[in-house]
């Protein structure tokens, strides 16, 4: 199989679950950056009139939050990745030691989905002979072999999206005149949250998915 080049489309270079994980981390980072840094700068602006003080507080909150979000995502996804690999090793041992039991378990899975017993047994046996580890991981744990989450993708996505999200309240609080600083910043936050929601839906292709489901059920 040819390796995909760096210029290949995103959906080919990243598995769907990995792409959704990156989007999830990015949206959470952006939303947290918008809200948390906005809270800092609005609070400081209410107590101080100094633009420099507001700017310094906003930048400090941005850096602290970005490193916190990036580090948290790395640890969280690393744990999930380790769990996926551990389940793969356990399942591999189960297939080696209790092959018949794994075939029977897979057969029951297909029976629960509506296949008659003879056909379920035939399908389960055929899949187990072809790629037993891959099929059992999918059916039992919803894990796809060799498609493990990358903690660095989630960490960088969350880190940079937090910084980008936090720039908006900082710029707004510094640019808007004093009588309207708080109300103007709150308004910009609402618009930014709407924008991040729309962007995440677009990147996740939610509209396309909804359209396909609607057509399938019509």
Short mmCIF file of C-alpha atoms in Angstrom, two decimals:
data_model
loop_
_atom_site.label_atom_id
_atom_site.label_comp_id
_atom_site.label_asym_id
_atom_site.label_seq_id
_atom_site.Cartn_x
_atom_site.Cartn_y
_atom_site.Cartn_z
CA UNK A 1 0.00 0.00 0.00
CA UNK A 2 1.33 3.41 -0.94
CA UNK A 3 1.92 5.89 1.82
CA UNK A 4 -0.22 8.99 1.67
CA UNK A 5 1.63 12.16 0.85
CA UNK A 6 1.54 15.26 2.99
CA UNK A 7 -0.53 16.96 0.30
CA UNK A 8 -3.31 14.36 0.54
CA UNK A 9 -6.71 15.61 1.72
CA UNK A 10 -7.25 15.77 5.47
CA UNK A 11 -9.85 13.00 5.50
CA UNK A 12 -7.31 10.61 3.91
CA UNK A 13 -4.36 11.54 6.13
CA UNK A 14 -6.40 11.31 9.36
CA UNK A 15 -8.80 8.58 10.33
CA UNK A 16 -12.34 9.83 11.03
CA UNK A 17 -12.13 9.18 14.78
CA UNK A 18 -8.77 10.97 14.97
CA UNK A 19 -10.11 13.94 13.00
CA UNK A 20 -13.11 14.21 15.31
CA UNK A 21 -10.80 14.01 18.32
CA UNK A 22 -8.74 16.93 16.97
CA UNK A 23 -11.89 18.96 16.32
CA UNK A 24 -13.18 18.17 19.82
CA UNK A 25 -9.94 19.33 21.44
CA UNK A 26 -9.85 22.46 19.28
CA UNK A 27 -13.43 23.48 20.02
CA UNK A 28 -13.02 22.92 23.75
CA UNK A 29 -9.77 24.90 23.72
CA UNK A 30 -11.25 27.79 21.77
CA UNK A 31 -14.38 28.02 23.91
CA UNK A 32 -12.39 27.82 27.13
CA UNK A 33 -9.97 30.47 25.87
CA UNK A 34 -12.80 32.83 24.96
CA UNK A 35 -14.72 32.46 28.21
CA UNK A 36 -11.94 32.15 30.79
CA UNK A 37 -9.76 34.97 29.46
CA UNK A 38 -12.83 37.15 28.98
CA UNK A 39 -13.62 36.65 32.65
CA UNK A 40 -10.11 37.72 33.59
CA UNK A 41 -9.96 40.87 31.47
CA UNK A 42 -13.51 41.96 32.33
CA UNK A 43 -12.76 41.55 36.02
CA UNK A 44 -9.52 43.51 35.76
CA UNK A 45 -11.17 46.20 33.62
CA UNK A 46 -13.85 46.65 36.28
CA UNK A 47 -11.22 47.36 38.92
CA UNK A 48 -8.47 49.14 36.94
CA UNK A 49 -8.39 51.76 34.23
CA UNK A 50 -4.89 50.87 33.02
CA UNK A 51 -4.75 49.35 29.55
CA UNK A 52 -1.36 47.85 30.33
CA UNK A 53 -2.73 46.08 33.42
CA UNK A 54 -5.62 44.65 31.42
CA UNK A 55 -3.27 43.52 28.64
CA UNK A 56 -0.84 41.89 31.08
CA UNK A 57 -3.66 40.04 32.86
CA UNK A 58 -5.08 38.81 29.56
CA UNK A 59 -1.74 37.56 28.24
CA UNK A 60 -0.98 35.82 31.53
CA UNK A 61 -4.36 34.09 31.47
CA UNK A 62 -3.89 33.13 27.83
CA UNK A 63 -0.50 31.48 28.37
CA UNK A 64 -1.49 29.74 31.60
CA UNK A 65 -4.72 28.43 30.11
CA UNK A 66 -3.10 27.29 26.84
CA UNK A 67 -0.45 25.24 28.61
CA UNK A 68 -3.04 23.85 31.00
CA UNK A 69 -5.41 22.81 28.22
CA UNK A 70 -2.64 21.38 26.04
CA UNK A 71 -1.13 19.41 28.92
CA UNK A 72 -4.53 18.16 30.04
CA UNK A 73 -5.43 16.95 26.55
CA UNK A 74 -2.07 15.19 26.20
CA UNK A 75 -2.49 13.31 29.47
CA UNK A 76 -6.14 12.47 28.78
CA UNK A 77 -5.60 11.18 25.23
CA UNK A 78 -2.41 9.35 26.23
CA UNK A 79 -4.41 7.45 28.83
CA UNK A 80 -7.07 6.63 26.25
CA UNK A 81 -4.41 5.49 23.77
CA UNK A 82 -2.77 3.26 26.40
CA UNK A 83 -6.16 1.76 27.20
CA UNK A 84 -6.78 1.01 23.53
CA UNK A 85 -3.40 -0.74 23.22
CA UNK A 86 -3.98 -2.67 26.44
CA UNK A 87 -7.35 -3.92 25.19
CA UNK A 88 -5.68 -4.96 21.94
CA UNK A 89 -3.12 -7.07 23.82
CA UNK A 90 -5.79 -8.67 26.03
CA UNK A 91 -7.96 -9.47 23.03
CA UNK A 92 -5.02 -11.00 21.19
CA UNK A 93 -4.39 -13.30 24.15
CA UNK A 94 -8.09 -14.20 24.34
CA UNK A 95 -8.10 -15.21 20.67
CA UNK A 96 -5.00 -17.36 21.13
CA UNK A 97 -6.24 -19.08 24.29
CA UNK A 98 -10.04 -19.20 23.78
CA UNK A 99 -10.61 -19.09 20.06
CA UNK A 100 -13.88 -21.06 20.11
CA UNK A 101 -15.31 -18.83 22.82
CA UNK A 102 -14.45 -15.72 20.78
CA UNK A 103 -16.18 -17.18 17.72
CA UNK A 104 -19.26 -17.92 19.83
CA UNK A 105 -19.20 -14.40 21.27
CA UNK A 106 -19.01 -12.87 17.80
CA UNK A 107 -21.82 -15.15 16.65
CA UNK A 108 -24.05 -13.93 19.49
CA UNK A 109 -23.27 -10.36 18.48
CA UNK A 110 -24.51 -10.97 14.95
CA UNK A 111 -27.56 -12.85 16.25
CA UNK A 112 -28.44 -9.81 18.37
CA UNK A 113 -28.32 -7.74 15.17
CA UNK A 114 -30.94 -9.95 13.51
CA UNK A 115 -29.00 -12.66 11.68
CA UNK A 116 -30.34 -16.23 11.98
CA UNK A 117 -28.11 -18.57 13.97
CA UNK A 118 -26.67 -20.60 11.04
CA UNK A 119 -25.82 -17.46 9.07
CA UNK A 120 -24.45 -15.70 12.17
CA UNK A 121 -22.16 -18.68 12.81
CA UNK A 122 -21.02 -18.72 9.19
CA UNK A 123 -20.29 -14.99 9.15
CA UNK A 124 -18.51 -15.07 12.51
CA UNK A 125 -16.33 -18.01 11.46
CA UNK A 126 -15.44 -16.36 8.15
CA UNK A 127 -14.48 -13.06 9.79
CA UNK A 128 -12.44 -14.80 12.49
CA UNK A 129 -10.48 -16.72 9.88
CA UNK A 130 -9.82 -13.56 7.88
CA UNK A 131 -8.86 -11.05 10.60
CA UNK A 132 -9.88 -12.20 14.05
CA UNK A 133 -8.17 -9.45 16.06
CA UNK A 134 -9.52 -6.56 13.99
CA UNK A 135 -13.12 -7.79 13.90
CA UNK A 136 -13.34 -8.67 17.59
CA UNK A 137 -11.84 -5.33 18.64
CA UNK A 138 -14.43 -3.52 16.53
CA UNK A 139 -17.42 -5.52 17.70
CA UNK A 140 -16.52 -5.82 21.40
CA UNK A 141 -14.77 -2.52 22.16
CA UNK A 142 -15.40 -0.27 19.14
CA UNK A 143 -11.64 -0.03 18.58
CA UNK A 144 -10.11 -0.12 15.11
CA UNK A 145 -6.75 -1.84 14.92
CA UNK A 146 -3.81 0.57 14.46
CA UNK A 147 -6.12 3.59 14.60
CA UNK A 148 -5.13 4.90 18.01
CA UNK A 149 -5.62 8.49 19.11
CA UNK A 150 -2.50 10.66 18.91
CA UNK A 151 -2.10 12.73 22.12
CA UNK A 152 0.10 15.30 20.37
CA UNK A 153 -2.61 16.12 17.85
CA UNK A 154 -5.12 16.81 20.61
CA UNK A 155 -2.58 18.72 22.71
CA UNK A 156 -1.49 21.06 19.91
CA UNK A 157 -5.08 21.54 18.74
CA UNK A 158 -6.20 22.53 22.23
CA UNK A 159 -3.12 24.68 22.91
CA UNK A 160 -3.30 26.82 19.78
CA UNK A 161 -7.09 27.03 19.70
CA UNK A 162 -7.08 28.29 23.30
CA UNK A 163 -4.61 31.03 22.34
CA UNK A 164 -6.64 32.00 19.29
CA UNK A 165 -9.86 32.03 21.26
CA UNK A 166 -8.38 34.13 24.05
CA UNK A 167 -7.14 36.80 21.62
CA UNK A 168 -10.68 37.99 20.92
CA UNK A 169 -11.60 39.15 24.45
CA UNK A 170 -8.15 40.69 24.88
CA UNK A 171 -8.44 42.68 21.65
CA UNK A 172 -12.06 43.62 22.38
CA UNK A 173 -11.41 44.86 25.91
CA UNK A 174 -8.46 46.95 24.76
CA UNK A 175 -10.09 48.39 21.64
CA UNK A 176 -13.57 49.23 22.94
CA UNK A 177 -13.90 52.61 24.74
CA UNK A 178 -14.41 52.52 28.50
CA UNK A 179 -18.14 53.19 28.75
CA UNK A 180 -18.76 50.12 26.59
CA UNK A 181 -15.84 47.83 27.48
CA UNK A 182 -17.78 45.23 29.46
CA UNK A 183 -20.94 45.13 27.33
CA UNK A 184 -18.95 45.22 24.09
CA UNK A 185 -16.68 42.41 25.20
CA UNK A 186 -19.63 40.26 26.26
CA UNK A 187 -21.23 40.83 22.87
CA UNK A 188 -18.06 39.80 21.07
CA UNK A 189 -17.85 36.67 23.22
CA UNK A 190 -21.37 35.60 22.23
CA UNK A 191 -20.56 36.07 18.55
CA UNK A 192 -17.28 34.17 18.94
CA UNK A 193 -19.00 31.20 20.61
CA UNK A 194 -21.53 31.07 17.79
CA UNK A 195 -18.66 31.14 15.28
CA UNK A 196 -16.80 28.28 16.99
CA UNK A 197 -19.97 26.19 17.07
CA UNK A 198 -20.57 26.77 13.35
CA UNK A 199 -16.92 26.04 12.53
CA UNK A 200 -16.88 22.78 14.49
CA UNK A 201 -20.10 21.65 12.77
CA UNK A 202 -18.61 22.49 9.37
CA UNK A 203 -15.32 20.70 10.04
CA UNK A 204 -17.15 17.71 11.46
CA UNK A 205 -19.43 17.67 8.39
CA UNK A 206 -22.51 17.62 10.62
CA UNK A 207 -24.68 19.13 7.88
CA UNK A 208 -23.73 16.40 5.42
CA UNK A 209 -24.33 13.70 8.01
CA UNK A 210 -27.73 15.11 8.96
CA UNK A 211 -28.70 15.33 5.29
CA UNK A 212 -27.74 11.69 4.69
CA UNK A 213 -29.69 10.53 7.75
CA UNK A 214 -32.72 12.55 6.67
CA UNK A 215 -32.61 11.11 3.15
CA UNK A 216 -32.20 7.59 4.50
CA UNK A 217 -35.20 7.90 6.81
CA UNK A 218 -37.44 9.70 4.31
#
